[in-house]
Amino acid sequence: MSGVDTVRGIAYQQAQAVLAAVGLLEDPALGSIRVEGSDDAVDIELFNRDGTVRHAMQVKVRAPDYTWGETALLAVLKRWAVLPDAEHASFEFLTDGRLGPSGQRVQQALDDAAEGRTAPLAQLLGTGVNDAVCVALGRASIRQDPYNTGALLVRAESQVADMLPSARTEEDLRQQATGAVDRLFRALFDYASNSDARLRIIDRQIVAALLGVPANQTPAQRWPIIKARYLEVAASLGDQCAVTPIVTSLEGPPGGNSRQSGDADARDVDQLLRGTGPAVLAGSTGTGKSTAVRLLRQKSAAEGKAVIVVHAESYLPGRMAALAADGIASVLGEHYPTATGEQALSDTQVTFVIDGASEVAEPTRQALHTDLLASVASGHGARVVVVGRDVAALRALLPSSALPAVYRIMPLDHERQVGLARETLTQGAMPVELDTAYAAVRSVCASLGDAARNPLLFSMAVTLHTSEASRGRAGLYKAFIEKLVARSGATGISLVRTVLGMVFVRLLNEGRRYADLYEWHRLLTDAVATLRETGLVVDIKDIESAARRCGLITALGWDQTVVAMHDSFADYLAGAAHASGAAPLPSRLTAGDDQRILFCAEINGADQRLAELVARDIPFTSVLLSSFDSRRLEEDAPELAASLLGMVSPTQGQTVALCLLSDDRVMAVRHPGHRPGWIGQAQARELAQRFGAIVVDATAGPAAVAVRLWRKEMQALLRAPSAPKIRRLASGETACEALTVHAKKTADFSRDLIERVSPPGHVDMLAAQVGPLGLHAVIGQEENGPFGKFLPVNYRRASDILVRADSELGSGIASEGESSTTLEYLLDKSPASAASERVQKAIESMTIQGWLGM
């Protein structure tokens, strides 16, 4: 390790020790802390009041170019596992570095062991599941905390400020908190340097005295005391919005039908509170997820139910309680210590909503998963709702044993578009006329098409008086930013866009759209320096001042985490930077990169390099990308299309032939066993009869050809025969048997379909989107309906299949968090058809609704 890395390691460990010491005061069961433990396997130890070790940590930094692997991690873990304290204490390996593939396997094995599945860990260790080392490591975990020392100390200052007596001003409070953390930082250094391990122990009274705070929480800060006031204030904080978000079950009934009517399972957003288990709320950017959760908080508070909403961007690994305290403080406008957040998280009557949970970086998501593991798996404490864009990433945040109810935000329908248009266009107390709102809706819908169902894009287009809607999505964002600038009086917006775009490219390359103040300033400095090398005159203070003045960037919480005004603006700015050449495209893409790439393609078109990058890494995004491929079908078009088709199609070794038709359109056919090329009409017709064909306009590009051929192939793979009508079932036992068999066959067909239709290397991507293939169902007593008798069924998706009969009358009404349908509907479709519908729905959720319309 270099000298610089050594200093960085010491500073990082010391900052983590400061946070641990502050946390000591927020847990009444803890009595003391020791920095630099008595053994090389331990850097920080937290002791119970009786002097026994509760929790131990090993803290390590890692250079950005290196990762942690299995060998290094197991060496540290095994050193801890043989210590006497390992029999009763938990252990944590804490690092700012990344995990390699083998390191991720170790982390997953520890997570599995925490849920009671110790076999993977025993296999890694080469021991039996009852071996002492394996048992001890069942209480061990790996936590990645990528924040730098400065950001960690700011978090400590925030927590200390929550404990300090009232200050005259916010600035006084910040100064007091900074001074207190500085004293603690220096004192920990002094204690850690003592050669006697017993004298390296600091009790809670000393920590409290150093910080100048009470050693124990005051009654006024306790959650049971402030809960009533929280509900009162939260009930008054609802968004005054004409458009109430509507949610629908993302998975839908297993057989594709809902109850007897077959209507979509649409619900008001407060239906999320009707369950007792964890829930997922997903929606693409701009659909109103944040608005939905704020309304959820307000409506629930009015009913006496506490919902705490927090931003995932403000989360620090291992400090979920501090995040909850931030959520409470955001409503009450006062600082509260982490202990208050911990108490709220222990309240079974609380719903804890984490917004933006799928948009944080992978190490942060893994830490979030670890923090949620124990509480969600046990079913104790607050109910957890995770919110974000990517349903697969949201599911992965929750323990594998959890069965979350999964919802998505429904796009705007016509009625809600009119309501949003009236709200947006209203300037004074009097709402605009309905005719004006209808005209605005018609204009925006004509220009944006299906994109007008996105609330953010729709309201932006209406705000711009609809004339800018014809500029497309990227044009809307550019025009909206220009309007913000004009209103604020800021200047130099072109340079501001470029610099911010370069910064957000760097952040998105790491899987996030936010940065702490220290990193934000460094990224701005790097971007400005790059532009200055090209001869541009750029002042960093002017750039940041203009960006903040017009509202393009804003800050969250005490630590002032910097974010864009909306996460989609980060995507737009990054995409524009790629399109202008100010920032290069990444060498690899991940699921969260789709929007910046689509913005880039809309602005600058989709060339072969971009199309192949998308087809290789995020193939389902190729469907939307293809509409921005304006390349003409020249001589090399068959080869270009074949290259792209080979990346997205599960059938390998196929090539593409093109044929120019008499009306100047182009026919595309598969041409297996031959080189890609242009062919005559007679040969094209013969190939079309054997392999099928598609016809495109001459203006279509190679990506459009590849995507259309891929679509035709998937339609053929997903086509399933219809099932014969079932006979009426005579008993609950027979019904359970029939549904169990149907569910098992459906799961088998689904697995086979996922394997057959997934692009090469992306089976896991589609499987995660489809979700669990099992079924937990309860069949109720026979009821009478408008179409005759039927057997009601309550169900939930699950990893296994469990079907039982319920003898209680009225069991056909869905329990909280479940969905309701009928046995007749479930069995009406064959398992093959049910599997096909579900896989098709998952594919369309990642492409375009109706894209695979059979």
JSON list of C-alpha atoms in Angstrom, two decimals, residues 1 81 99 166 171 191 207 209 224 345 351 356 397 508 532 557 570 576 587 603 611 620 632 710 713 751 787 797 845:
[
{"chain": "A", "resi": 1, "resn": "MET", "atom": "CA", "xyz": [0.00, 0.00, 0.00]},
{"chain": "A", "resi": 81, "resn": "ALA", "atom": "CA", "xyz": [-14.46, -16.50, 13.58]},
{"chain": "A", "resi": 99, "resn": "LEU", "atom": "CA", "xyz": [-16.23, -6.53, -4.68]},
{"chain": "A", "resi": 166, "resn": "SER", "atom": "CA", "xyz": [-30.92, 24.27, 20.82]},
{"chain": "A", "resi": 171, "resn": "GLU", "atom": "CA", "xyz": [-25.21, 28.32, 11.42]},
{"chain": "A", "resi": 191, "resn": "TYR", "atom": "CA", "xyz": [-7.14, 6.56, 22.68]},
{"chain": "A", "resi": 207, "resn": "VAL", "atom": "CA", "xyz": [-18.14, 10.27, 24.37]},
{"chain": "A", "resi": 209, "resn": "ALA", "atom": "CA", "xyz": [-18.82, 14.81, 27.34]},
{"chain": "A", "resi": 224, "resn": "PRO", "atom": "CA", "xyz": [-43.91, 7.63, 20.86]},
{"chain": "A", "resi": 345, "resn": "LEU", "atom": "CA", "xyz": [-38.45, 1.68, 12.49]},
{"chain": "A", "resi": 351, "resn": "THR", "atom": "CA", "xyz": [-44.75, 2.41, 6.85]},
{"chain": "A", "resi": 356, "resn": "GLY", "atom": "CA", "xyz": [-35.32, 6.31, -5.54]},
{"chain": "A", "resi": 397, "resn": "LEU", "atom": "CA", "xyz": [-33.35, -5.06, -2.28]},
{"chain": "A", "resi": 508, "resn": "LEU", "atom": "CA", "xyz": [-24.04, 7.69, -14.05]},
{"chain": "A", "resi": 532, "resn": "ARG", "atom": "CA", "xyz": [-10.38, 24.91, -20.36]},
{"chain": "A", "resi": 557, "resn": "GLY", "atom": "CA", "xyz": [-30.55, 17.06, 3.84]},
{"chain": "A", "resi": 570, "resn": "ALA", "atom": "CA", "xyz": [-29.52, 14.17, -14.98]},
{"chain": "A", "resi": 576, "resn": "ALA", "atom": "CA", "xyz": [-26.67, 15.74, -24.35]},
{"chain": "A", "resi": 587, "resn": "SER", "atom": "CA", "xyz": [-17.51, 1.00, -22.45]},
{"chain": "A", "resi": 603, "resn": "ILE", "atom": "CA", "xyz": [-30.28, 14.39, -30.21]},
{"chain": "A", "resi": 611, "resn": "ALA", "atom": "CA", "xyz": [-26.68, 0.49, -31.53]},
{"chain": "A", "resi": 620, "resn": "PHE", "atom": "CA", "xyz": [-34.46, -4.51, -24.72]},
{"chain": "A", "resi": 632, "resn": "ARG", "atom": "CA", "xyz": [-30.40, 4.87, -44.95]},
{"chain": "A", "resi": 710, "resn": "TRP", "atom": "CA", "xyz": [-36.34, -9.92, -33.62]},
{"chain": "A", "resi": 713, "resn": "GLU", "atom": "CA", "xyz": [-39.07, -14.23, -34.01]},
{"chain": "A", "resi": 751, "resn": "ARG", "atom": "CA", "xyz": [-38.77, -21.03, -17.34]},
{"chain": "A", "resi": 787, "resn": "PHE", "atom": "CA", "xyz": [-72.39, -15.39, -14.84]},
{"chain": "A", "resi": 797, "resn": "ARG", "atom": "CA", "xyz": [-46.59, -14.53, -6.41]},
{"chain": "A", "resi": 845, "resn": "SER", "atom": "CA", "xyz": [-42.62, -3.57, -19.70]}
]
